[in-house]
């Protein structure tokens, strides 16, 4: 409750006490001269409530209980309804805002809460754990969402859902490129989504390699995310593609030494680092290394596609763009903002190409 006036802490406490006492809850009161009251109410079944009354006009009620049935949830709602009615009676028209947040379910078999890139907590409609394994590199989860389908989550980071064709299309150039007869290098992409979509476009050859392509990610996705990867992960080689289970750094160095060139390089390894201190962050050094090596194997008229990060991380995106001016060759870039369904946020994608010099 946010009030339009200062709160008489003692009056608020006296008004709400009977509601909790009716529940048979034991009361403990803490008060500070300038900082209001903190009152805890504990029930014999372990349920408890915190009542925090701030003198400047903010009243907070936090109720925690173990309820695994509808009756228990109804009891919680009834108690909160009584609290809300009593506060409204006490302050009449002097309430600026009343906000009741949905219950957070803790300790369940299914974890429904995952953070966005900019640190907001999102509750997903997860109803099933499809796959949950630890590989030598990371924890791999595939969870089912009613609206997004199966979602791949790597070490707590939402990577891709079956709903997220918009992500795959954006990191391929948003349908503006002709991949027919072209040589394509994919860095990362272990979910198989990019590979599956490009193979449909009749390229000459697609090579997919990552920093550490995790075989367990491939195994999980080819079984549980076939709407994303189709059948391309069933075999590591196809008519026009190959998947290398190797570290991409030595592969890129080898290709550069051999003079092998690609029409397109698609980097799906990692998002732009959130750190705002690139000089002190090895992740930025890795990112620049990948960019430099990629430019060395990119044809003069080729294009490099990559994800950036969520649109709210403006400082990180600006720093990334500054890194582009530090590569061994001059480059130009454009960017596009796309809504990725399961991310529940707008995401920035970059197209980078070598700057054409006058002869």
mmCIF file of N, CA and C in Angstrom, residues 157-278:
data_model
loop_
_atom_site.group_PDB
_atom_site.id
_atom_site.type_symbol
_atom_site.label_atom_id
_atom_site.label_comp_id
_atom_site.label_asym_id
_atom_site.label_seq_id
_atom_site.Cartn_x
_atom_site.Cartn_y
_atom_site.Cartn_z
ATOM 1 N N UNK A 157 20.755 -19.821 -18.508
ATOM 2 C CA UNK A 157 20.553 -18.786 -19.528
ATOM 3 C C UNK A 157 19.592 -19.316 -20.589
ATOM 4 N N UNK A 158 18.455 -18.633 -20.753
ATOM 5 C CA UNK A 158 17.492 -19.039 -21.776
ATOM 6 C C UNK A 158 18.119 -18.829 -23.151
ATOM 7 N N UNK A 159 18.323 -19.924 -23.892
ATOM 8 C CA UNK A 159 18.991 -19.849 -25.191
ATOM 9 C C UNK A 159 18.024 -19.732 -26.352
ATOM 10 N N UNK A 160 17.112 -20.681 -26.462
ATOM 11 C CA UNK A 160 16.218 -20.695 -27.623
ATOM 12 C C UNK A 160 15.026 -21.590 -27.329
ATOM 13 N N UNK A 161 13.870 -21.168 -27.811
ATOM 14 C CA UNK A 161 12.666 -21.987 -27.701
ATOM 15 C C UNK A 161 12.185 -22.354 -29.090
ATOM 16 N N UNK A 162 11.316 -23.334 -29.142
ATOM 17 C CA UNK A 162 10.769 -23.753 -30.435
ATOM 18 C C UNK A 162 9.961 -22.635 -31.083
ATOM 19 N N UNK A 163 9.551 -21.646 -30.308
ATOM 20 C CA UNK A 163 8.786 -20.511 -30.831
ATOM 21 C C UNK A 163 9.659 -19.450 -31.486
ATOM 22 N N UNK A 164 11.000 -19.578 -31.337
ATOM 23 C CA UNK A 164 11.890 -18.451 -31.602
ATOM 24 C C UNK A 164 12.505 -18.436 -32.996
ATOM 25 N N UNK A 165 11.686 -18.717 -34.000
ATOM 26 C CA UNK A 165 12.181 -18.638 -35.373
ATOM 27 C C UNK A 165 12.641 -17.218 -35.702
ATOM 28 N N UNK A 166 12.038 -16.225 -35.050
ATOM 29 C CA UNK A 166 12.430 -14.830 -35.283
ATOM 30 C C UNK A 166 13.908 -14.616 -34.972
ATOM 31 N N UNK A 167 14.417 -15.271 -33.919
ATOM 32 C CA UNK A 167 15.843 -15.179 -33.580
ATOM 33 C C UNK A 167 16.689 -15.744 -34.714
ATOM 34 N N UNK A 168 16.345 -16.940 -35.154
ATOM 35 C CA UNK A 168 17.128 -17.609 -36.200
ATOM 36 C C UNK A 168 17.112 -16.809 -37.492
ATOM 37 N N UNK A 169 15.965 -16.295 -37.854
ATOM 38 C CA UNK A 169 15.876 -15.505 -39.085
ATOM 39 C C UNK A 169 16.698 -14.225 -38.981
ATOM 40 N N UNK A 170 16.664 -13.584 -37.801
ATOM 41 C CA UNK A 170 17.409 -12.330 -37.625
ATOM 42 C C UNK A 170 18.912 -12.551 -37.728
ATOM 43 N N UNK A 171 19.410 -13.636 -37.148
ATOM 44 C CA UNK A 171 20.856 -13.866 -37.149
ATOM 45 C C UNK A 171 21.330 -14.422 -38.493
ATOM 46 N N UNK A 172 20.384 -14.654 -39.410
ATOM 47 C CA UNK A 172 20.720 -15.063 -40.780
ATOM 48 C C UNK A 172 20.536 -13.923 -41.779
ATOM 49 N N UNK A 173 20.125 -12.744 -41.288
ATOM 50 C CA UNK A 173 19.951 -11.617 -42.198
ATOM 51 C C UNK A 173 18.528 -11.270 -42.516
ATOM 52 N N UNK A 174 17.582 -11.819 -41.760
ATOM 53 C CA UNK A 174 16.158 -11.473 -41.880
ATOM 54 C C UNK A 174 15.600 -11.669 -43.285
ATOM 55 N N UNK A 175 16.002 -12.746 -43.933
ATOM 56 C CA UNK A 175 15.444 -13.098 -45.238
ATOM 57 C C UNK A 175 15.943 -12.261 -46.399
ATOM 58 N N UNK A 176 16.957 -11.413 -46.183
ATOM 59 C CA UNK A 176 17.448 -10.521 -47.244
ATOM 60 C C UNK A 176 18.618 -11.113 -48.017
ATOM 61 N N UNK A 177 19.116 -12.288 -47.566
ATOM 62 C CA UNK A 177 20.315 -12.851 -48.181
ATOM 63 C C UNK A 177 19.982 -14.062 -49.054
ATOM 64 N N UNK A 178 20.767 -14.247 -50.093
ATOM 65 C CA UNK A 178 20.636 -15.412 -50.970
ATOM 66 C C UNK A 178 21.778 -16.376 -50.655
ATOM 67 N N UNK A 179 21.451 -17.471 -50.008
ATOM 68 C CA UNK A 179 22.460 -18.441 -49.590
ATOM 69 C C UNK A 179 22.728 -19.514 -50.658
ATOM 70 N N UNK A 180 22.057 -19.421 -51.774
ATOM 71 C CA UNK A 180 22.213 -20.434 -52.820
ATOM 72 C C UNK A 180 23.660 -20.522 -53.288
ATOM 73 N N UNK A 181 24.239 -21.719 -53.198
ATOM 74 C CA UNK A 181 25.604 -21.948 -53.676
ATOM 75 C C UNK A 181 26.687 -21.272 -52.849
ATOM 76 N N UNK A 182 26.369 -20.817 -51.644
ATOM 77 C CA UNK A 182 27.335 -20.064 -50.840
ATOM 78 C C UNK A 182 28.025 -20.955 -49.797
ATOM 79 N N UNK A 183 29.223 -20.495 -49.395
ATOM 80 C CA UNK A 183 29.980 -21.135 -48.322
ATOM 81 C C UNK A 183 29.641 -20.403 -47.016
ATOM 82 N N UNK A 184 29.192 -21.171 -46.013
ATOM 83 C CA UNK A 184 28.723 -20.567 -44.769
ATOM 84 C C UNK A 184 29.444 -21.222 -43.588
ATOM 85 N N UNK A 185 29.879 -20.391 -42.645
ATOM 86 C CA UNK A 185 30.503 -20.871 -41.412
ATOM 87 C C UNK A 185 29.625 -20.440 -40.241
ATOM 88 N N UNK A 186 29.180 -21.412 -39.431
ATOM 89 C CA UNK A 186 28.391 -21.124 -38.231
ATOM 90 C C UNK A 186 29.263 -21.378 -37.015
ATOM 91 N N UNK A 187 29.405 -20.371 -36.169
ATOM 92 C CA UNK A 187 30.131 -20.516 -34.909
ATOM 93 C C UNK A 187 29.104 -20.695 -33.802
ATOM 94 N N UNK A 188 29.106 -21.831 -33.160
ATOM 95 C CA UNK A 188 28.084 -22.133 -32.161
ATOM 96 C C UNK A 188 26.887 -22.783 -32.822
ATOM 97 N N UNK A 189 25.693 -22.394 -32.352
ATOM 98 C CA UNK A 189 24.484 -22.920 -32.983
ATOM 99 C C UNK A 189 24.206 -24.372 -32.665
ATOM 100 N N UNK A 190 24.621 -24.831 -31.474
ATOM 101 C CA UNK A 190 24.477 -26.233 -31.127
ATOM 102 C C UNK A 190 23.048 -26.735 -31.076
ATOM 103 N N UNK A 191 22.063 -25.832 -31.015
ATOM 104 C CA UNK A 191 20.660 -26.258 -31.042
ATOM 105 C C UNK A 191 20.214 -26.679 -32.429
ATOM 106 N N UNK A 192 21.030 -26.356 -33.466
ATOM 107 C CA UNK A 192 20.733 -26.793 -34.825
ATOM 108 C C UNK A 192 19.768 -25.925 -35.595
ATOM 109 N N UNK A 193 19.241 -24.870 -34.967
ATOM 110 C CA UNK A 193 18.238 -24.047 -35.625
ATOM 111 C C UNK A 193 18.752 -23.329 -36.863
ATOM 112 N N UNK A 194 19.912 -22.686 -36.751
ATOM 113 C CA UNK A 194 20.474 -21.948 -37.892
ATOM 114 C C UNK A 194 20.831 -22.915 -39.010
ATOM 115 N N UNK A 195 21.477 -24.005 -38.657
ATOM 116 C CA UNK A 195 21.867 -24.999 -39.658
ATOM 117 C C UNK A 195 20.646 -25.520 -40.418
ATOM 118 N N UNK A 196 19.591 -25.827 -39.693
ATOM 119 C CA UNK A 196 18.378 -26.364 -40.312
ATOM 120 C C UNK A 196 17.777 -25.378 -41.308
ATOM 121 N N UNK A 197 17.732 -24.100 -40.940
ATOM 122 C CA UNK A 197 17.121 -23.101 -41.821
ATOM 123 C C UNK A 197 17.995 -22.822 -43.034
ATOM 124 N N UNK A 198 19.324 -22.806 -42.872
ATOM 125 C CA UNK A 198 20.204 -22.496 -44.006
ATOM 126 C C UNK A 198 20.240 -23.646 -45.008
ATOM 127 N N UNK A 199 20.236 -24.875 -44.528
ATOM 128 C CA UNK A 199 20.267 -26.032 -45.432
ATOM 129 C C UNK A 199 19.080 -25.997 -46.391
ATOM 130 N N UNK A 200 17.959 -25.465 -45.940
ATOM 131 C CA UNK A 200 16.779 -25.351 -46.815
ATOM 132 C C UNK A 200 17.036 -24.428 -48.006
ATOM 133 N N UNK A 201 18.033 -23.514 -47.868
ATOM 134 C CA UNK A 201 18.272 -22.468 -48.873
ATOM 135 C C UNK A 201 19.321 -22.858 -49.904
ATOM 136 N N UNK A 202 19.688 -24.145 -49.967
ATOM 137 C CA UNK A 202 20.568 -24.707 -50.998
ATOM 138 C C UNK A 202 21.964 -24.081 -51.035
ATOM 139 N N UNK A 203 22.656 -24.011 -49.911
ATOM 140 C CA UNK A 203 24.032 -23.496 -49.923
ATOM 141 C C UNK A 203 24.973 -24.530 -50.546
ATOM 142 N N UNK A 204 26.166 -24.081 -50.896
ATOM 143 C CA UNK A 204 27.182 -25.024 -51.379
ATOM 144 C C UNK A 204 27.662 -25.900 -50.227
ATOM 145 N N UNK A 205 28.042 -25.277 -49.102
ATOM 146 C CA UNK A 205 28.483 -26.023 -47.923
ATOM 147 C C UNK A 205 28.327 -25.161 -46.681
ATOM 148 N N UNK A 206 27.832 -25.766 -45.611
ATOM 149 C CA UNK A 206 27.738 -25.109 -44.312
ATOM 150 C C UNK A 206 28.604 -25.892 -43.338
ATOM 151 N N UNK A 207 29.514 -25.182 -42.660
ATOM 152 C CA UNK A 207 30.351 -25.793 -41.628
ATOM 153 C C UNK A 207 29.953 -25.198 -40.281
ATOM 154 N N UNK A 208 29.620 -26.051 -39.324
ATOM 155 C CA UNK A 208 29.241 -25.579 -37.991
ATOM 156 C C UNK A 208 30.283 -26.041 -36.990
ATOM 157 N N UNK A 209 30.808 -25.086 -36.215
ATOM 158 C CA UNK A 209 31.830 -25.380 -35.214
ATOM 159 C C UNK A 209 31.638 -24.417 -34.050
ATOM 160 N N UNK A 210 32.027 -24.830 -32.847
ATOM 161 C CA UNK A 210 31.839 -23.956 -31.684
ATOM 162 C C UNK A 210 33.097 -23.894 -30.853
ATOM 163 N N UNK A 211 33.038 -23.070 -29.798
ATOM 164 C CA UNK A 211 34.151 -23.027 -28.852
ATOM 165 C C UNK A 211 34.335 -24.414 -28.245
ATOM 166 N N UNK A 212 33.262 -24.982 -27.808
ATOM 167 C CA UNK A 212 33.214 -26.392 -27.403
ATOM 168 C C UNK A 212 31.814 -26.876 -27.732
ATOM 169 N N UNK A 213 31.619 -27.451 -28.921
ATOM 170 C CA UNK A 213 30.291 -27.982 -29.220
ATOM 171 C C UNK A 213 30.034 -29.120 -28.242
ATOM 172 N N UNK A 214 28.976 -28.982 -27.496
ATOM 173 C CA UNK A 214 28.649 -29.930 -26.449
ATOM 174 C C UNK A 214 27.783 -31.032 -27.054
ATOM 175 N N UNK A 215 28.324 -32.222 -27.120
ATOM 176 C CA UNK A 215 27.590 -33.330 -27.718
ATOM 177 C C UNK A 215 26.271 -33.578 -26.998
ATOM 178 N N UNK A 216 26.246 -33.311 -25.689
ATOM 179 C CA UNK A 216 25.006 -33.528 -24.942
ATOM 180 C C UNK A 216 23.932 -32.515 -25.314
ATOM 181 N N UNK A 217 24.336 -31.291 -25.701
ATOM 182 C CA UNK A 217 23.360 -30.313 -26.205
ATOM 183 C C UNK A 217 22.770 -30.825 -27.507
ATOM 184 N N UNK A 218 23.636 -31.302 -28.396
ATOM 185 C CA UNK A 218 23.176 -31.842 -29.673
ATOM 186 C C UNK A 218 22.231 -33.018 -29.441
ATOM 187 N N UNK A 219 22.613 -33.922 -28.541
ATOM 188 C CA UNK A 219 21.785 -35.093 -28.271
ATOM 189 C C UNK A 219 20.422 -34.698 -27.718
ATOM 190 N N UNK A 220 20.416 -33.717 -26.797
ATOM 191 C CA UNK A 220 19.158 -33.275 -26.215
ATOM 192 C C UNK A 220 18.262 -32.589 -27.230
ATOM 193 N N UNK A 221 18.869 -31.739 -28.066
ATOM 194 C CA UNK A 221 18.080 -30.972 -29.037
ATOM 195 C C UNK A 221 17.537 -31.845 -30.161
ATOM 196 N N UNK A 222 18.347 -32.773 -30.634
ATOM 197 C CA UNK A 222 17.871 -33.595 -31.756
ATOM 198 C C UNK A 222 16.716 -34.501 -31.345
ATOM 199 N N UNK A 223 16.583 -34.732 -30.024
ATOM 200 C CA UNK A 223 15.473 -35.543 -29.537
ATOM 201 C C UNK A 223 14.283 -34.699 -29.108
ATOM 202 N N UNK A 224 14.553 -33.554 -28.462
ATOM 203 C CA UNK A 224 13.473 -32.806 -27.823
ATOM 204 C C UNK A 224 13.164 -31.454 -28.470
ATOM 205 N N UNK A 225 13.959 -31.011 -29.455
ATOM 206 C CA UNK A 225 13.690 -29.723 -30.101
ATOM 207 C C UNK A 225 13.683 -29.863 -31.620
ATOM 208 N N UNK A 226 12.990 -30.872 -32.100
ATOM 209 C CA UNK A 226 12.992 -31.140 -33.541
ATOM 210 C C UNK A 226 12.204 -30.091 -34.333
ATOM 211 N N UNK A 227 11.329 -29.348 -33.677
ATOM 212 C CA UNK A 227 10.669 -28.248 -34.384
ATOM 213 C C UNK A 227 11.684 -27.164 -34.744
ATOM 214 N N UNK A 228 12.786 -27.110 -33.995
ATOM 215 C CA UNK A 228 13.843 -26.131 -34.258
ATOM 216 C C UNK A 228 14.896 -26.671 -35.210
ATOM 217 N N UNK A 229 15.368 -27.891 -34.968
ATOM 218 C CA UNK A 229 16.520 -28.411 -35.713
ATOM 219 C C UNK A 229 16.164 -29.431 -36.787
ATOM 220 N N UNK A 230 14.910 -29.843 -36.845
ATOM 221 C CA UNK A 230 14.553 -30.848 -37.847
ATOM 222 C C UNK A 230 15.387 -32.108 -37.669
ATOM 223 N N UNK A 231 15.948 -32.588 -38.791
ATOM 224 C CA UNK A 231 16.751 -33.813 -38.736
ATOM 225 C C UNK A 231 18.237 -33.569 -38.962
ATOM 226 N N UNK A 232 18.674 -32.282 -38.973
ATOM 227 C CA UNK A 232 20.068 -31.998 -39.351
ATOM 228 C C UNK A 232 21.075 -32.456 -38.309
ATOM 229 N N UNK A 233 20.627 -32.648 -37.064
ATOM 230 C CA UNK A 233 21.558 -33.093 -36.025
ATOM 231 C C UNK A 233 21.608 -34.619 -35.902
ATOM 232 N N UNK A 234 20.792 -35.315 -36.703
ATOM 233 C CA UNK A 234 20.805 -36.775 -36.653
ATOM 234 C C UNK A 234 22.144 -37.331 -37.117
ATOM 235 N N UNK A 235 22.779 -36.608 -38.040
ATOM 236 C CA UNK A 235 24.103 -36.982 -38.543
ATOM 237 C C UNK A 235 24.987 -35.748 -38.558
ATOM 238 N N UNK A 236 26.273 -35.912 -38.287
ATOM 239 C CA UNK A 236 27.195 -34.781 -38.269
ATOM 240 C C UNK A 236 27.610 -34.339 -39.666
ATOM 241 N N UNK A 237 27.253 -35.130 -40.688
ATOM 242 C CA UNK A 237 27.540 -34.750 -42.071
ATOM 243 C C UNK A 237 26.313 -34.987 -42.920
ATOM 244 N N UNK A 238 26.068 -34.040 -43.811
ATOM 245 C CA UNK A 238 24.971 -34.169 -44.748
ATOM 246 C C UNK A 238 25.448 -33.807 -46.140
ATOM 247 N N UNK A 239 24.540 -33.733 -47.058
ATOM 248 C CA UNK A 239 24.899 -33.440 -48.448
ATOM 249 C C UNK A 239 25.588 -32.098 -48.596
ATOM 250 N N UNK A 240 25.176 -31.116 -47.793
ATOM 251 C CA UNK A 240 25.761 -29.780 -47.935
ATOM 252 C C UNK A 240 26.160 -29.184 -46.598
ATOM 253 N N UNK A 241 26.400 -30.009 -45.585
ATOM 254 C CA UNK A 241 26.815 -29.462 -44.299
ATOM 255 C C UNK A 241 27.673 -30.465 -43.537
ATOM 256 N N UNK A 242 28.439 -29.920 -42.575
ATOM 257 C CA UNK A 242 29.220 -30.737 -41.651
ATOM 258 C C UNK A 242 29.251 -30.050 -40.294
ATOM 259 N N UNK A 243 29.202 -30.853 -39.238
ATOM 260 C CA UNK A 243 29.293 -30.343 -37.880
ATOM 261 C C UNK A 243 30.606 -30.839 -37.288
ATOM 262 N N UNK A 244 31.453 -29.899 -36.874
ATOM 263 C CA UNK A 244 32.761 -30.247 -36.312
ATOM 264 C C UNK A 244 32.702 -30.155 -34.802
ATOM 265 N N UNK A 245 33.013 -31.270 -34.136
ATOM 266 C CA UNK A 245 33.067 -31.262 -32.676
ATOM 267 C C UNK A 245 34.487 -30.851 -32.286
ATOM 268 N N UNK A 246 34.774 -29.584 -32.481
ATOM 269 C CA UNK A 246 36.118 -29.054 -32.238
ATOM 270 C C UNK A 246 36.018 -27.660 -31.644
ATOM 271 N N UNK A 247 37.145 -27.174 -31.130
ATOM 272 C CA UNK A 247 37.260 -25.801 -30.636
ATOM 273 C C UNK A 247 37.361 -24.879 -31.841
ATOM 274 N N UNK A 248 36.509 -23.868 -31.894
ATOM 275 C CA UNK A 248 36.461 -23.015 -33.079
ATOM 276 C C UNK A 248 37.708 -22.146 -33.243
ATOM 277 N N UNK A 249 38.423 -21.842 -32.162
ATOM 278 C CA UNK A 249 39.598 -20.976 -32.281
ATOM 279 C C UNK A 249 40.671 -21.597 -33.179
ATOM 280 N N UNK A 250 41.152 -22.820 -32.896
ATOM 281 C CA UNK A 250 42.141 -23.417 -33.797
ATOM 282 C C UNK A 250 41.584 -23.682 -35.186
ATOM 283 N N UNK A 251 40.295 -23.973 -35.291
ATOM 284 C CA UNK A 251 39.688 -24.178 -36.615
ATOM 285 C C UNK A 251 39.756 -22.891 -37.425
ATOM 286 N N UNK A 252 39.392 -21.767 -36.806
ATOM 287 C CA UNK A 252 39.456 -20.477 -37.503
ATOM 288 C C UNK A 252 40.894 -20.133 -37.896
ATOM 289 N N UNK A 253 41.832 -20.389 -36.998
ATOM 290 C CA UNK A 253 43.239 -20.113 -37.316
ATOM 291 C C UNK A 253 43.716 -20.983 -38.471
ATOM 292 N N UNK A 254 43.285 -22.234 -38.477
ATOM 293 C CA UNK A 254 43.674 -23.135 -39.567
ATOM 294 C C UNK A 254 43.082 -22.679 -40.896
ATOM 295 N N UNK A 255 41.819 -22.307 -40.875
ATOM 296 C CA UNK A 255 41.181 -21.834 -42.113
ATOM 297 C C UNK A 255 41.870 -20.570 -42.620
ATOM 298 N N UNK A 256 42.227 -19.655 -41.706
ATOM 299 C CA UNK A 256 42.903 -18.420 -42.113
ATOM 300 C C UNK A 256 44.260 -18.727 -42.745
ATOM 301 N N UNK A 257 44.992 -19.671 -42.157
ATOM 302 C CA UNK A 257 46.307 -20.052 -42.692
ATOM 303 C C UNK A 257 46.185 -20.706 -44.057
ATOM 304 N N UNK A 258 45.132 -21.498 -44.232
ATOM 305 C CA UNK A 258 44.909 -22.194 -45.502
ATOM 306 C C UNK A 258 44.326 -21.273 -46.569
ATOM 307 N N UNK A 259 43.867 -20.110 -46.162
ATOM 308 C CA UNK A 259 43.254 -19.182 -47.108
ATOM 309 C C UNK A 259 41.822 -19.539 -47.453
ATOM 310 N N UNK A 260 41.177 -20.333 -46.617
ATOM 311 C CA UNK A 260 39.787 -20.702 -46.882
ATOM 312 C C UNK A 260 38.881 -19.520 -46.554
ATOM 313 N N UNK A 261 37.961 -19.221 -47.442
ATOM 314 C CA UNK A 261 37.124 -18.039 -47.285
ATOM 315 C C UNK A 261 35.639 -18.418 -47.347
ATOM 316 N N UNK A 262 34.838 -17.613 -46.647
ATOM 317 C CA UNK A 262 33.398 -17.883 -46.575
ATOM 318 C C UNK A 262 32.608 -16.654 -47.017
ATOM 319 N N UNK A 263 31.447 -16.925 -47.600
ATOM 320 C CA UNK A 263 30.541 -15.838 -47.982
ATOM 321 C C UNK A 263 29.826 -15.273 -46.750
ATOM 322 N N UNK A 264 29.545 -16.147 -45.795
ATOM 323 C CA UNK A 264 28.859 -15.724 -44.576
ATOM 324 C C UNK A 264 29.501 -16.397 -43.361
ATOM 325 N N UNK A 265 29.698 -15.611 -42.304
ATOM 326 C CA UNK A 265 30.077 -16.155 -41.003
ATOM 327 C C UNK A 265 28.975 -15.739 -40.029
ATOM 328 N N UNK A 266 28.393 -16.725 -39.358
ATOM 329 C CA UNK A 266 27.312 -16.462 -38.410
ATOM 330 C C UNK A 266 27.794 -16.853 -37.023
ATOM 331 N N UNK A 267 27.911 -15.871 -36.139
ATOM 332 C CA UNK A 267 28.411 -16.108 -34.780
ATOM 333 C C UNK A 267 27.235 -16.218 -33.821
ATOM 334 N N UNK A 268 26.987 -17.440 -33.358
ATOM 335 C CA UNK A 268 25.940 -17.683 -32.376
ATOM 336 C C UNK A 268 26.546 -18.236 -31.089
ATOM 337 N N UNK A 269 27.805 -17.836 -30.820
ATOM 338 C CA UNK A 269 28.512 -18.360 -29.652
ATOM 339 C C UNK A 269 27.992 -17.798 -28.343
ATOM 340 N N UNK A 270 27.898 -16.482 -28.256
ATOM 341 C CA UNK A 270 27.561 -15.854 -26.984
ATOM 342 C C UNK A 270 27.024 -14.453 -27.231
ATOM 343 N N UNK A 271 26.270 -13.952 -26.270
ATOM 344 C CA UNK A 271 25.778 -12.585 -26.361
ATOM 345 C C UNK A 271 26.907 -11.611 -26.045
ATOM 346 N N UNK A 272 26.706 -10.348 -26.410
ATOM 347 C CA UNK A 272 27.641 -9.297 -26.040
ATOM 348 C C UNK A 272 27.777 -9.281 -24.522
ATOM 349 N N UNK A 273 29.004 -9.216 -23.993
ATOM 350 C CA UNK A 273 29.176 -9.200 -22.525
ATOM 351 C C UNK A 273 28.444 -8.030 -21.892
ATOM 352 N N UNK A 274 27.914 -8.268 -20.696
ATOM 353 C CA UNK A 274 27.219 -7.207 -19.966
ATOM 354 C C UNK A 274 28.223 -6.265 -19.313
ATOM 355 N N UNK A 275 29.450 -6.748 -19.049
ATOM 356 C CA UNK A 275 30.474 -5.941 -18.390
ATOM 357 C C UNK A 275 30.682 -4.621 -19.121
ATOM 358 N N UNK A 276 30.851 -3.558 -18.356
ATOM 359 C CA UNK A 276 31.117 -2.251 -18.950
ATOM 360 C C UNK A 276 32.587 -1.865 -18.832
ATOM 361 N N UNK A 277 33.448 -2.835 -18.569
ATOM 362 C CA UNK A 277 34.887 -2.585 -18.473
ATOM 363 C C UNK A 277 35.643 -3.550 -19.388
ATOM 364 N N UNK A 278 35.573 -3.334 -20.699
ATOM 365 C CA UNK A 278 36.184 -4.291 -21.627
ATOM 366 C C UNK A 278 37.677 -4.452 -21.445
#
